[in-house]
Structure formats: C-alpha cells, structure tokens
Coordinates of C-alpha atoms and ligand atoms in Angstrom, one line a residue:
M1332 CA 16.0 5.8 2.9
Q1333 CA 13.6 7.2 0.3
R1334 CA 9.8 6.8 0.2
D1335 CA 7.0 7.8 -2.2
G1336 CA 6.0 10.9 -0.1
T1337 CA 7.5 13.9 1.5
C1338 CA 6.6 13.0 5.2
T1339 CA 9.2 10.8 6.9
S1340 CA 8.0 7.5 8.3
L1341 CA 9.4 6.0 11.5
W1342 CA 10.9 3.2 9.3
Q1343 CA 12.7 5.6 7.0
Y1344 CA 14.1 7.6 9.8
S1345 CA 15.6 4.6 11.4
M1346 CA 17.0 2.8 8.3
P1347 CA 19.6 3.6 5.6
Q1348 CA 19.0 2.9 1.9
Y1349 CA 19.5 -0.7 0.9
P1350 CA 22.9 -0.8 -0.7
S1351 CA 22.9 -0.9 -4.5
L1352 CA 25.6 -3.2 -5.8
N1353 CA 24.3 -3.8 -9.3
T1354 CA 24.1 -1.0 -11.7
T1355 CA 23.4 -3.3 -14.6
I1356 CA 21.5 -6.5 -15.0
P1357 CA 24.2 -9.2 -14.9
D1358 CA 22.6 -12.0 -17.0
K1359 CA 20.3 -12.1 -20.0
F1360 CA 18.0 -14.9 -18.8
Y1361 CA 16.4 -15.8 -15.5
D1362 CA 13.8 -18.4 -14.4
I1363 CA 11.7 -15.8 -12.6
I1364 CA 11.8 -12.0 -12.8
I1365 CA 9.9 -9.9 -10.2
A1366 CA 9.2 -6.2 -10.5
G1367 CA 8.8 -4.4 -7.2
G1368 CA 11.1 -4.3 -4.1
G1369 CA 8.4 -4.0 -1.4
I1370 CA 7.6 -6.8 1.0
T1371 CA 5.7 -8.7 -1.7
G1372 CA 8.5 -8.6 -4.2
V1373 CA 11.3 -9.5 -1.8
S1374 CA 9.3 -12.2 0.1
T1375 CA 8.3 -13.8 -3.2
A1376 CA 11.8 -13.6 -4.7
L1377 CA 13.2 -15.3 -1.6
E1378 CA 10.6 -18.0 -1.8
F1379 CA 11.5 -18.9 -5.4
Q1380 CA 15.3 -18.6 -4.8
K1381 CA 14.9 -21.0 -1.8
A1382 CA 13.1 -23.4 -4.2
G1383 CA 16.2 -23.4 -6.4
K1384 CA 15.0 -20.9 -9.1
K1385 CA 17.3 -18.3 -10.6
C1386 CA 15.7 -15.0 -9.7
L1387 CA 16.0 -11.4 -10.6
L1388 CA 14.3 -8.6 -8.6
L1389 CA 13.9 -5.2 -10.3
E1390 CA 13.0 -2.1 -8.2
A1391 CA 12.2 1.2 -9.9
H1392 CA 13.6 3.2 -7.0
S1393 CA 15.0 1.6 -3.9
L1394 CA 13.8 -1.3 -1.7
G1395 CA 10.9 -0.2 0.6
F1396 CA 10.2 2.9 -1.5
G1397 CA 6.5 2.1 -1.9
T1398 CA 3.9 1.4 0.8
T1399 CA 6.2 -1.0 2.6
G1400 CA 8.1 2.1 3.7
G1401 CA 4.9 3.7 4.9
T1402 CA 3.1 0.8 6.5
T1403 CA 2.4 0.3 10.3
A1404 CA 3.4 -3.4 10.1
H1405 CA 0.8 -5.3 12.1
L1406 CA 0.8 -9.0 11.2
N1407 CA -2.7 -10.4 11.3
T1408 CA -4.8 -13.4 10.7
I1409 CA -7.9 -11.4 11.4
M1410 CA -8.2 -9.3 8.4
D1411 CA -9.8 -5.9 7.4
T1412 CA -12.5 -7.9 5.5
P1413 CA -14.0 -9.7 8.5
Y1414 CA -14.6 -13.4 8.4
N1415 CA -18.4 -13.0 8.3
Q1416 CA -17.9 -11.0 5.1
I1417 CA -15.5 -13.5 3.7
E1418 CA -17.9 -16.3 4.5
K1419 CA -20.8 -14.4 2.9
N1420 CA -18.8 -13.7 -0.3
F1421 CA -16.8 -16.9 -0.6
G1422 CA -18.4 -19.6 1.7
E1423 CA -17.5 -21.2 5.0
K1424 CA -14.8 -23.5 3.6
N1425 CA -13.0 -20.6 1.9
A1426 CA -13.1 -18.5 5.1
Q1427 CA -11.3 -21.4 6.7
L1428 CA -8.7 -21.4 3.9
V1429 CA -8.1 -17.7 4.5
A1430 CA -7.5 -18.3 8.2
T1431 CA -5.2 -21.2 7.4
I1432 CA -3.1 -19.5 4.8
T1433 CA -2.7 -16.2 6.8
R1434 CA -1.5 -18.4 9.7
E1435 CA 1.0 -20.0 7.3
A1436 CA 2.1 -16.6 6.1
I1437 CA 3.1 -15.5 9.6
K1438 CA 4.7 -18.8 10.2
N1439 CA 6.7 -18.3 7.0
I1440 CA 8.0 -14.9 8.4
K1441 CA 8.9 -16.6 11.7
H1442 CA 10.7 -19.3 9.8
N1443 CA 12.8 -16.7 7.9
L1444 CA 13.6 -14.9 11.2
Y1445 CA 14.9 -18.2 12.5
Q1446 CA 16.7 -19.4 9.4
Y1447 CA 18.5 -16.1 8.7
N1448 CA 18.9 -15.0 12.3
I1449 CA 17.0 -11.7 11.6
Q1450 CA 16.6 -9.1 14.3
C1451 CA 13.7 -6.8 13.4
G1452 CA 11.8 -6.2 16.6
F1453 CA 9.4 -9.0 15.8
E1454 CA 7.1 -10.0 18.6
E1455 CA 4.0 -12.2 18.7
Q1456 CA 1.2 -10.3 20.5
P1457 CA -2.5 -10.6 21.0
A1458 CA -4.8 -8.3 19.0
Y1459 CA -7.9 -6.6 20.5
L1460 CA -10.9 -5.5 18.6
F1461 CA -13.4 -3.4 20.6
S1462 CA -16.9 -1.9 20.2
Q1463 CA -18.1 1.4 21.5
D1464 CA -21.9 1.3 20.9
E1465 CA -24.7 -1.2 20.5
K1466 CA -24.4 -1.4 16.8
Q1467 CA -20.7 -2.1 16.9
T1468 CA -21.2 -4.7 19.7
K1469 CA -23.5 -6.6 17.4
E1470 CA -21.0 -6.3 14.6
L1471 CA -18.2 -7.5 17.0
Q1472 CA -20.3 -10.6 17.9
Q1473 CA -20.8 -11.5 14.3
I1474 CA -17.0 -11.0 13.6
A1475 CA -16.1 -13.2 16.6
E1476 CA -18.5 -16.0 15.7
A1477 CA -17.4 -16.1 12.1
S1478 CA -13.7 -15.9 13.0
R1479 CA -14.0 -18.8 15.4
K1480 CA -15.8 -20.8 12.8
A1481 CA -13.0 -20.1 10.4
G1482 CA -10.5 -21.5 13.0
I1483 CA -9.2 -18.3 14.6
E1484 CA -8.3 -18.6 18.3
L1485 CA -10.1 -15.8 20.2
S1486 CA -11.9 -15.0 23.5
Y1487 CA -13.9 -12.1 24.9
A1488 CA -11.7 -9.7 27.0
D1489 CA -12.5 -7.6 30.0
E1490 CA -9.6 -5.2 29.4
I1491 CA -7.9 -3.7 26.4
P1492 CA -4.3 -2.3 26.4
V1493 CA -5.3 1.3 25.4
P1494 CA -7.1 3.9 27.7
I1495 CA -10.2 4.2 25.5
P1496 CA -13.7 3.4 26.8
F1497 CA -15.3 0.4 25.3
N1498 CA -18.4 -1.8 25.5
N1499 CA -17.1 -5.2 24.4
A1500 CA -13.8 -6.5 23.2
I1501 CA -12.3 -9.7 21.8
R1502 CA -8.7 -10.9 22.1
V1503 CA -7.2 -12.8 19.2
E1504 CA -4.0 -14.8 19.9
R1505 CA -0.8 -15.1 17.8
Q1506 CA -0.9 -11.9 15.9
A1507 CA 2.5 -10.1 15.6
R1508 CA 4.4 -6.9 14.7
F1509 CA 7.9 -6.0 13.5
H1510 CA 10.0 -3.3 11.9
P1511 CA 9.1 -3.8 8.3
I1512 CA 12.2 -2.3 6.7
E1513 CA 14.6 -4.1 9.0
Y1514 CA 12.8 -7.3 8.0
L1515 CA 12.7 -6.3 4.3
H1516 CA 16.5 -5.5 4.2
A1517 CA 17.3 -8.7 6.0
I1518 CA 15.4 -11.0 3.6
A1519 CA 16.8 -9.1 0.7
K1520 CA 20.3 -9.9 2.0
A1521 CA 19.3 -13.5 2.5
F1522 CA 18.0 -13.6 -1.1
E1523 CA 21.3 -12.2 -2.5
A1524 CA 23.3 -14.6 -0.3
D1525 CA 21.2 -17.5 -1.8
G1526 CA 22.3 -16.3 -5.3
G1527 CA 19.4 -14.0 -6.2
V1528 CA 20.0 -10.7 -8.0
I1529 CA 18.6 -7.3 -7.0
V1530 CA 18.8 -4.3 -9.3
Q1531 CA 17.5 -1.0 -7.8
N1532 CA 16.8 2.1 -9.9
C1533 CA 15.6 -0.1 -12.7
R1534 CA 12.0 0.2 -13.8
V1535 CA 10.2 -2.5 -15.8
T1536 CA 8.7 -0.6 -18.8
N1537 CA 7.2 -3.4 -20.9
V1538 CA 6.5 -7.2 -20.6
E1539 CA 5.5 -9.5 -23.4
D1540 CA 4.7 -13.2 -23.1
N1541 CA 6.3 -14.7 -26.2
E1542 CA 8.1 -18.0 -26.5
V1543 CA 9.8 -16.8 -23.3
V1544 CA 8.8 -13.6 -21.4
D1545 CA 10.5 -10.6 -22.9
V1546 CA 11.0 -7.8 -20.3
E1547 CA 12.0 -4.3 -21.2
T1548 CA 13.6 -2.2 -18.5
T1549 CA 15.3 1.2 -18.1
L1550 CA 18.5 -0.8 -18.0
G1551 CA 17.9 -2.8 -21.1
K1552 CA 16.2 -6.1 -22.2
V1553 CA 16.1 -9.3 -20.3
Q1554 CA 14.2 -12.6 -20.5
C1555 CA 12.6 -15.1 -18.2
K1556 CA 10.3 -18.1 -18.0
Q1557 CA 7.9 -16.4 -15.6
F1558 CA 7.4 -12.7 -14.7
I1559 CA 5.6 -11.4 -11.5
Y1560 CA 4.3 -7.9 -11.0
A1561 CA 4.8 -7.2 -7.2
T1562 CA 4.4 -3.5 -7.9
H1563 CA 1.5 -3.1 -5.5
I1564 CA -0.8 -2.5 -8.5
P1565 CA 0.2 -3.6 -12.0
P1566 CA 1.2 -0.8 -14.4
G1567 CA -0.7 -0.1 -17.6
V1568 CA -4.4 -0.6 -18.1
N1569 CA -5.9 -3.8 -16.7
L1570 CA -9.2 -5.2 -15.4
L1571 CA -7.6 -5.1 -11.9
H1572 CA -7.7 -1.4 -12.0
L1573 CA -11.5 -1.6 -11.9
R1574 CA -11.3 -4.2 -9.1
C1575 CA -8.9 -2.4 -6.8
A1576 CA -9.7 1.1 -5.4
P1577 CA -6.7 3.2 -4.1
Y1578 CA -7.1 4.5 -0.5
R1579 CA -4.8 6.6 1.7
S1580 CA -4.2 6.0 5.4
Y1581 CA -2.5 8.3 7.9
A1582 CA -0.1 7.2 10.6
M1583 CA 1.8 8.7 13.5
A1584 CA 4.6 7.5 15.8
I1585 CA 4.1 9.1 19.2
R1586 CA 6.2 9.4 22.3
L1587 CA 4.0 9.3 25.5
K1588 CA 4.7 11.3 28.6
N1589 CA 3.6 8.5 30.9
Y1590 CA 5.4 5.7 29.0
D1591 CA 2.2 3.7 29.1
Y1592 CA 2.7 2.0 25.7
P1593 CA 0.1 -0.6 24.8
N1594 CA 1.1 -4.2 24.9
G1595 CA -0.8 -5.6 22.0
L1596 CA -2.4 -4.6 18.6
V1597 CA -5.6 -2.7 19.0
Y1598 CA -8.5 -1.8 16.6
D1599 CA -11.8 0.0 17.0
L1600 CA -14.8 -0.6 14.8
Y1601 CA -15.3 2.8 13.3
E1602 CA -15.4 3.2 9.5
P1603 CA -12.6 4.0 8.9
Y1604 CA -11.1 2.4 11.9
H1605 CA -8.3 3.5 14.2
Y1606 CA -5.3 1.2 14.8
Y1607 CA -2.7 1.2 17.6
R1608 CA 0.5 -0.7 18.5
T1609 CA 3.9 -0.1 20.1
Q1610 CA 7.4 -0.5 18.5
E1611 CA 10.8 0.1 20.0
V1612 CA 13.2 1.7 17.5
K1613 CA 16.8 2.7 18.3
G1614 CA 16.1 2.2 22.0
A1615 CA 13.0 4.5 22.1
K1616 CA 9.4 3.3 22.3
Y1617 CA 6.7 4.7 20.1
L1618 CA 2.9 4.4 20.0
I1619 CA 2.1 3.9 16.4
A1620 CA -1.5 5.0 15.6
G1621 CA -3.3 5.3 12.4
G1622 CA -6.7 6.0 10.7
E1623 CA -8.5 8.7 8.7
D1624 CA -8.5 6.6 5.5
H1625 CA -10.1 8.0 2.4
K1626 CA -10.1 7.3 -1.3
T1627 CA -7.0 8.7 -2.9
G1628 CA -7.5 12.2 -4.4
H1629 CA -10.9 12.5 -2.6
E1630 CA -9.8 14.7 0.3
E1631 CA -9.2 18.4 -0.4
N1632 CA -7.0 19.0 2.6
T1633 CA -4.9 16.0 3.4
E1634 CA -3.1 17.9 6.2
A1635 CA -6.5 18.1 8.0
C1636 CA -6.5 14.2 8.2
F1637 CA -3.3 14.4 10.4
L1638 CA -4.9 17.1 12.5
R1639 CA -8.1 15.1 13.0
L1640 CA -6.1 12.0 13.9
E1641 CA -3.9 13.8 16.4
S1642 CA -6.8 15.6 18.1
Y1643 CA -8.6 12.2 18.4
L1644 CA -5.5 10.6 19.9
R1645 CA -5.0 13.5 22.3
K1646 CA -8.4 12.7 23.9
F1647 CA -7.0 9.4 25.2
F1648 CA -3.2 9.5 25.3
D1649 CA -0.8 11.6 27.3
I1650 CA 1.1 12.7 24.2
D1651 CA 4.6 14.1 24.7
V1652 CA 5.5 14.6 21.0
V1653 CA 4.3 13.4 17.6
A1654 CA 7.7 12.3 16.5
F1655 CA 6.8 11.2 13.0
K1656 CA 3.6 11.4 10.8
W1657 CA 3.2 10.1 7.4
S1658 CA 0.6 8.8 5.0
S1659 CA 0.6 6.0 2.4
Q1660 CA -1.5 4.1 -0.1
Y1661 CA -3.2 0.8 -0.2
Y1662 CA -5.6 -0.9 -2.7
E1663 CA -9.0 -2.2 -1.5
P1664 CA -10.2 -5.3 -3.5
A1665 CA -13.8 -5.3 -4.7
D1666 CA -14.8 -8.5 -3.1
G1667 CA -12.6 -8.4 0.0
L1668 CA -9.8 -10.8 -0.9
P1669 CA -6.5 -10.1 -2.7
Y1670 CA -5.8 -10.9 -6.3
I1671 CA -2.8 -13.3 -6.6
G1672 CA -2.1 -15.3 -9.8
H1673 CA -2.3 -14.9 -13.5
L1674 CA -2.5 -11.2 -14.6
P1675 CA -6.0 -10.9 -16.2
G1676 CA -5.6 -11.1 -20.0
H1677 CA -2.3 -13.0 -19.7
P1678 CA -3.1 -16.7 -19.0
G1679 CA 0.5 -17.8 -19.7
N1680 CA 3.5 -16.6 -17.7
I1681 CA 2.7 -13.2 -16.4
Y1682 CA 1.6 -13.1 -12.7
V1683 CA 0.5 -10.4 -10.2
A1684 CA -0.2 -9.9 -6.5
T1685 CA -2.4 -7.0 -5.5
G1686 CA -5.5 -5.8 -3.6
F1687 CA -4.1 -6.5 -0.1
G1688 CA -6.2 -3.7 1.6
G1689 CA -4.6 -2.9 4.9
N1690 CA -3.2 -6.4 5.4
G1691 CA -0.3 -6.5 2.9
M1692 CA 2.3 -7.5 5.5
T1693 CA 0.5 -10.9 5.8
Y1694 CA -0.9 -11.1 2.3
S1695 CA 2.5 -10.4 0.8
N1696 CA 3.6 -13.7 2.3
V1697 CA 0.4 -15.4 1.2
A1698 CA 1.3 -14.2 -2.2
A1699 CA 4.8 -15.7 -1.9
I1700 CA 3.3 -19.1 -1.0
V1701 CA 0.5 -19.0 -3.5
L1702 CA 2.7 -17.9 -6.4
R1703 CA 5.3 -20.5 -5.5
D1704 CA 2.6 -23.2 -5.5
L1705 CA 1.0 -22.0 -8.7
I1706 CA 4.2 -21.7 -10.7
I1707 CA 6.0 -24.7 -9.4
H1708 CA 3.2 -27.2 -8.6
G1709 CA 0.2 -25.9 -10.5
E1710 CA -3.3 -25.0 -9.3
N1711 CA -4.7 -25.8 -5.9
E1712 CA -7.6 -24.6 -3.7
Y1713 CA -5.6 -21.5 -2.6
T1714 CA -4.6 -20.5 -6.1
K1715 CA -8.3 -20.8 -7.2
L1716 CA -9.5 -18.7 -4.2
F1717 CA -7.1 -15.8 -4.8
S1718 CA -7.2 -16.0 -8.7
P1719 CA -7.3 -12.4 -10.1
N1720 CA -9.6 -13.9 -12.8
R1721 CA -12.3 -14.9 -10.4
I1722 CA -15.7 -13.4 -11.0
K1723 CA -17.6 -12.8 -7.8
P1724 CA -20.9 -11.1 -8.2
V1725 CA -20.9 -10.1 -4.5
A1726 CA -23.3 -7.5 -3.2
G1727 CA -22.0 -4.0 -3.8
F1728 CA -19.7 -5.0 -6.6
T1729 CA -21.5 -3.0 -9.3
K1730 CA -21.5 0.0 -6.9
F1731 CA -17.8 -0.5 -6.3
V1732 CA -17.0 -0.7 -10.0
K1733 CA -19.2 2.4 -10.7
E1734 CA -17.5 4.4 -7.9
N1735 CA -14.2 3.3 -9.3
L1736 CA -15.2 4.7 -12.7
D1737 CA -14.3 8.1 -11.6
V1738 CA -12.6 8.1 -14.9
A1739 CA -15.9 8.9 -16.6
K1740 CA -17.0 11.3 -13.9
E1741 CA -13.7 13.2 -14.1
L1742 CA -13.7 13.3 -17.8
I1743 CA -17.3 14.2 -18.4
T1744 CA -18.2 16.7 -15.7
K1745 CA -14.9 18.5 -15.5
I1746 CA -15.5 19.1 -11.9
L1747 CA -12.4 21.2 -11.3
P1748 CA -13.0 24.9 -10.8
A1749 CA -11.7 27.0 -13.6
E1750 CA -9.3 29.5 -12.2
K1751 CA -7.5 32.4 -13.8
L1752 CA -3.9 33.1 -14.5
E1753 CA -3.6 35.6 -11.7
E1754 CA -4.0 32.7 -9.3
F1755 CA -0.6 31.5 -10.4
A1756 CA 0.7 34.2 -8.1
D1757 CA -1.6 33.2 -5.2
L1758 CA 0.1 29.9 -4.5
A1759 CA 1.9 29.6 -1.2
Y1760 CA 5.4 28.2 -1.2
G1761 CA 5.2 24.4 -1.2
E1762 CA 1.6 24.4 -2.5
G1763 CA 0.1 22.9 -5.6
R1764 CA -3.2 23.4 -7.4
V1765 CA -4.8 22.6 -10.7
V1766 CA -5.8 25.8 -12.5
K1767 CA -7.3 26.6 -15.8
Y1768 CA -5.4 29.0 -18.1
D1769 CA -7.0 29.8 -21.5
R1770 CA -8.1 26.4 -22.8
H1771 CA -5.6 24.4 -20.7
F1772 CA -5.7 22.8 -17.3
I1773 CA -2.4 23.1 -15.6
A1774 CA -1.1 21.4 -12.4
L1775 CA 1.0 24.1 -10.8
Y1776 CA 3.4 23.7 -7.9
K1777 CA 5.3 26.5 -6.3
D1778 CA 8.5 25.2 -4.7
E1779 CA 10.1 26.5 -1.5
Q1780 CA 12.2 29.0 -3.6
G1781 CA 9.1 30.4 -5.3
Q1782 CA 9.8 28.7 -8.6
L1783 CA 6.7 27.6 -10.4
H1784 CA 6.6 24.1 -11.9
A1785 CA 3.8 23.6 -14.5
I1786 CA 2.7 20.1 -15.6
N1787 CA -0.1 18.6 -17.5
P1788 CA -2.6 17.3 -14.8
T1789 CA -3.8 14.5 -17.1
C1790 CA -2.7 11.3 -15.5
T1791 CA -0.7 9.3 -18.1
H1792 CA -2.5 6.1 -17.0
M1793 CA -6.2 6.6 -18.0
K1794 CA -6.4 10.3 -18.4
C1795 CA -8.1 11.4 -15.2
T1796 CA -7.1 14.7 -13.6
V1797 CA -4.6 14.5 -10.7
H1798 CA -5.3 16.3 -7.4
W1799 CA -2.7 17.9 -5.1
N1800 CA -1.9 16.1 -1.9
T1801 CA -0.9 18.8 0.7
A1802 CA 0.5 16.4 3.2
E1803 CA 2.9 14.4 1.0
K1804 CA 3.4 17.1 -1.6
T1805 CA 2.4 14.8 -4.5
W1806 CA 0.0 14.8 -7.4
D1807 CA -2.5 11.9 -6.8
C1808 CA -4.9 10.4 -9.3
P1809 CA -8.3 9.8 -7.8
C1810 CA -9.2 7.1 -10.3
H1811 CA -6.6 4.3 -9.9
G1812 CA -4.1 5.7 -7.5
A1813 CA -1.2 6.7 -9.8
R1814 CA 0.9 9.2 -7.9
Y1815 CA 3.6 11.7 -9.1
D1816 CA 6.1 13.9 -7.3
C1817 CA 5.7 17.7 -7.4
E1818 CA 7.5 17.8 -10.7
G1819 CA 5.4 15.1 -12.3
K1820 CA 7.7 12.1 -12.0
V1821 CA 6.0 8.8 -11.4
L1822 CA 6.0 7.7 -7.7
T1823 CA 3.3 5.0 -7.7
G1824 CA 1.8 3.0 -10.5
P1825 CA -0.3 2.1 -12.4
A1826 CA 1.1 5.0 -14.4
D1827 CA 4.4 4.2 -16.0
R1828 CA 5.1 7.5 -17.7
D1829 CA 5.7 10.9 -16.0
L1830 CA 3.3 13.8 -16.4
D1831 CA 4.2 16.1 -19.3
I1832 CA 6.0 19.3 -18.4
I1833 CA 4.3 22.5 -19.6
E1834 CA 6.5 25.4 -20.6
L1835 CA 4.5 28.3 -19.1
K1836 CA 6.3 30.8 -21.4
E1837 CA 5.2 28.9 -24.5
L1838 CA 1.6 28.8 -23.2
I1839 CA 1.5 32.5 -22.5
N1840 CA 3.0 33.2 -26.0
E1841 CA 0.4 30.9 -27.5
K1842 CA -2.4 32.9 -25.8
E1843 CA -1.0 36.2 -26.9
E1844 CA -0.8 34.9 -30.5
H1845 CA -4.5 33.9 -30.4
A1846 CA -5.6 37.3 -28.7
Ligands
FAD46 C1 -0.7 3.7 6.4 C2 -0.8 2.3 6.1 C3 -0.6 1.3 7.1 C4 -0.7 0.0 6.8 N1 -0.5 -0.9 7.9 C5 -0.6 -2.2 7.6 C6 -0.4 -3.1 8.7 O1 -0.3 -2.7 9.8 N2 -0.4 -4.5 8.4 C7 -0.5 -4.9 7.1 O2 -0.6 -6.1 6.9 N3 -0.6 -4.1 6.1 C8 -0.6 -2.7 6.3 N4 -0.8 -1.9 5.2 C9 -0.7 -2.4 3.9 C10 0.7 -2.8 3.5 O3 1.6 -1.9 4.0 C11 0.8 -3.0 2.0 O4 -0.2 -3.8 1.5 C12 2.2 -3.5 1.6 O5 3.2 -2.7 2.1 C13 2.3 -3.6 0.1 O6 3.6 -4.1 -0.2 P1 4.0 -4.4 -1.7 O7 5.3 -4.9 -1.7 O8 2.9 -5.1 -2.4 O9 3.9 -2.9 -2.4 P2 5.0 -1.7 -2.2 O10 5.6 -1.7 -0.9 O11 4.2 -0.5 -2.6 O12 6.1 -2.0 -3.2 C14 6.0 -2.0 -4.6 C15 7.3 -1.6 -5.2 O13 7.3 -1.7 -6.6 C16 8.1 -0.7 -7.2 N5 7.6 -0.5 -8.6 C17 6.5 0.0 -9.1 N6 6.4 -0.1 -10.4 C18 7.6 -0.7 -10.8 C19 8.1 -1.0 -12.1 N7 7.4 -0.8 -13.2 N8 9.3 -1.6 -12.1 C20 10.0 -1.9 -11.0 N9 9.6 -1.6 -9.7 C21 8.3 -1.0 -9.7 C22 7.8 0.5 -6.3 O14 8.8 1.5 -6.4 C23 7.7 -0.1 -4.9 O15 8.9 -0.1 -4.2 C24 -0.8 -0.5 5.5 C25 -0.9 0.4 4.4 C26 -0.9 1.8 4.7 C27 -1.1 2.7 3.6

C-alpha cells in the first residue's frame, strides 16, 4: 500500500492496496461527491450511502494514502484539546456536546463493525493520562474535573500500564483502538456493496457551486447536488488555511524483549506529549509509541526526531527491535475544535471537514454524523458548534494566526541561506536542499543513483519556500503544510499543482549568457 512518505508504517506493511475496479467515473450525476479516501472520506461516504444517497468517492492516489495510512489509531473521547480548554473557549454546554458526539462517533464505528462483520483488531480499552511533576499534576486535576463535568467517565488510578514513573494518573473508560487500514478497507467495501462508487487515482481539480455543483477531475467532469472536501485540508486558498496549522508527528512500532505490552492507551503531559498503545498485526504484537511533534517544515533534521523518540523510549522499555518508524501530518485548529460544515466562502453546497488535530480517527466519524445531519436535516446544535465559519476570538487566536502567517515571514525575510553552485556536488545520495544559484532558488534532490533533480522551491499554494524533510524524503511547505515528493509531485494539499521542474542545463546556459 502507498503512503505520502518514504518511511513504511505498520499499517502499510500489513495491508495491500485497495483494489481499483473503476478507471473511469461511471455516471455523470451523483447526489453527493466526496474528495478524499482517508477515514473521513470513506466514513462520510458510507454514512450518506446508508441514508439512501447516490455517492461517488474520488481519491487522488489510493485509499489510505494520506494521514490515515500514517496514524496511530487511538479512538478517544478525551481529546488533545482538553475539556477545560474546550469549556473555556466554547462554554460548559458545548464541552458536554463534544463529549456526547465523540462517544457517538465511537459507537458509530462499533455499529459498522457489527453490521458489516469487520475484523480489524478493534478493542475497547481504558486510557491513562499521567503527570510527572507538580505543574503537570495540577493540569491533570483540571483536565479530570472538566472532563467529568462534560460527562466523561473517569477515575484516579494507582497504576498505569507502562513502566514509566508518574505522580498522578487518571483512567478514562471506553476508549478504543484498531487497525485503521483494515477498518478503512472494510468500510470501503461495505460502501461499494451498498451501491457507492469509488474511483482511485482521480484528483478533484476544481469545484464550482452553480445550479448544481460542477466538479472537474483528472478523469473528466461530473456533477452533484452536494460536494464534500475530505482531503484533510481543502485545496486552494481558503480562510481555513489561516485557522489550521500543519504539524508532523513521529511514530514507531516496536517489538519488546520481555513481551510486556501495555494493555491500554497511555499519554503523558509533556508538550508535545508521548503516546503509547499495543496492536497485534499478523500474529505479532507491537508497542506503538509516538511524539516529537513539530510544525511542518520547522525542524531542520527530521531524522533527529526519530532518534530522540527512540532514545526516550529506550529509557523505559526493553526494546528488541524498532520494526517500523514513520511520520505523518495533522492539522491543529486555532480554537481547539475541528471545522466541519460549509466551506468558508461557499454557503451553498460545498462542504469540508478538517482541523482534527491528533484526534481524526474519532473526529472523522463526528464529521460523518455532522455532515449527514447538516445536509439531510439542516442545522442543529452540533452543526453550529463545528461550523468552519464560526468566529471565536479565543485567547491566543491572534498569535496563532500570526504564527501561521509564515507566508509573510518566508517571503519578506528570505531566511534561506544563499549557497553556491558548487554545493550541488556536496549533496549526499538521497539528500535534498534548497540552494541559491545566480538569482534563482532551487530545490535540489540527489537520488540514490546520483542523479540531480532540480525544482522550483516555491510552493504552488501560496508561494512559500518548501523545506526538505530528511525522514520522509519529501519537500514540505512550512506555511500551510502542502507536501511534494522528491521530484515535486503533490503528495498532500492544500497545493493542487506540482512544483515546477527546473532544467539545470538551461539555468547554467542562462547564467553564462548573462556573464
Ligand atoms: C503520527 C500521527 C498519529 C496520529 N494518531 C492518531 C490517533 O491515535 N488517533 C486519532 O484519532 N487521530 C490520530 N491522528 C490524526 C488522524 O490520523 C488524522 O486526523 C486522520 O487520519 C485524517 O484523516 P482524513 O481522512 O481526514 O485525511 P487523510 O487520511 O489525509 O485523507 C485525505 C485523502 O484525500 C486525498 N486527496 C487530497 N486531495 C485530493 C483531491 N484534490 N482529490 C481527491 N483526493 C484528494 C489524499 O490523497 C488522501 O488520501 C494522528 C496523526 C498523526 C500524524
């Protein structure tokens, strides 16, 4: 199975590509068209198909290519934005709504498991959140109190299932975990069996809300009543790109010498936090651990993130082998809750679901429920709470938006070091770097055969300069998270156009002509 990075995730290793039956779009008109074959797109498509709609799901690559193929698949009702923060930003009643709808989302997954007889290593487990100093303990108490108030069932715990020293811990009931790609493929199959249509290797390139919605794709034009962007972040230029910041997180699947695999989902309270759980895949157990998150394109040496994570884990776990390590991207919302509903600037029939932070396994199913309600039944309290058009002047919002305006910083200060042509030769095999040659910035990648690939480092989304990601061998944009492979082909939106290829020979000739 393919993914939008070079490192192989545990899920890719253990799953084949979802079979592609359609190489063209069979009909010209659908009730609902959904772009994006990750957990959000497929869950939402299934929900509408079950409700009797005629649905088409279009995926630019193959199912699970995006973050769903690089997730760690904890299913939570305690979220990355803790309930005390949600309460502060949105009020007590809305915090209760978040607890209720996330519980519904996990129930929805369980319902699908039962209805379609899906085997995907799903297990309900308690989650443990623990503190390691006084400050964290105070934070933990605030989280516990607000979570209880919101309706989350929890208790203080004397033990946690990982061998890490702690001060205090809480245990939250009825969280869960599964194999995300086994689940994704199974619900995709159910969607097709219910009459839904999936077309892989088909990118949506333009959408216009006219009398009906006109959708342009790489396989031709098609129309629908309602269109949904389940592309993790919508392509193009949209207000949501200022409200969602791209982050990367690092994960490892580890075999332990002592077979002492934790029975539960576990989180510390560091910033960024570490997360742990166990999954059995093809008869072998793995400890899946993650952390080291940073804003996309803001870490010079992404390999170092893996090294730091591994050395941290080795302090506590009896590691036999790190069997898989990978990194992936998520989008942090400005005020702590996802954006699900009308795409800003498009009040009619174009919808979006994004800004899930590290909780997209659950929020994808919240999106499926909320979008179904919104499109079929109209507005309710959930659709208002998650509306992408909400304006929440929460503390820190201005700072968040400013930080997210790396666009300006990148363009104005030109922070990249200007290097010389001789450095073309300095690149190691498999390495990329942005260099300055004459008046031009060039993103250079030297492949494993020593062949140089030169591309224009200006992101085709909003013209920031891309950075090289050593770990995944990709060009990542620090502004809004667009990502390209080493040859400049789009891997992750919001960009919808590849980076331009630069002919080095032409550039050198041009310089000689000017000399
Ligand atoms: C390391 C890591 C660990 C995580 N762990 C957890 C966890 O434990 N629990 C949890 O709840 N969440 C977790 N998350 C978050 C969660 O994985 C994501 O929120 C979730 O996978 C997003 O799913 P999605 O379907 O919205 O997006 P994606 O899975 O990214 O899918 C989007 C799809 O859209 C396609 N696409 C893009 N543009 C177009 C286009 N124009 N036309 C057609 N198709 C297009 C892409 O190819 C892609 O396949 C984690 C995230 C990371 C990075």
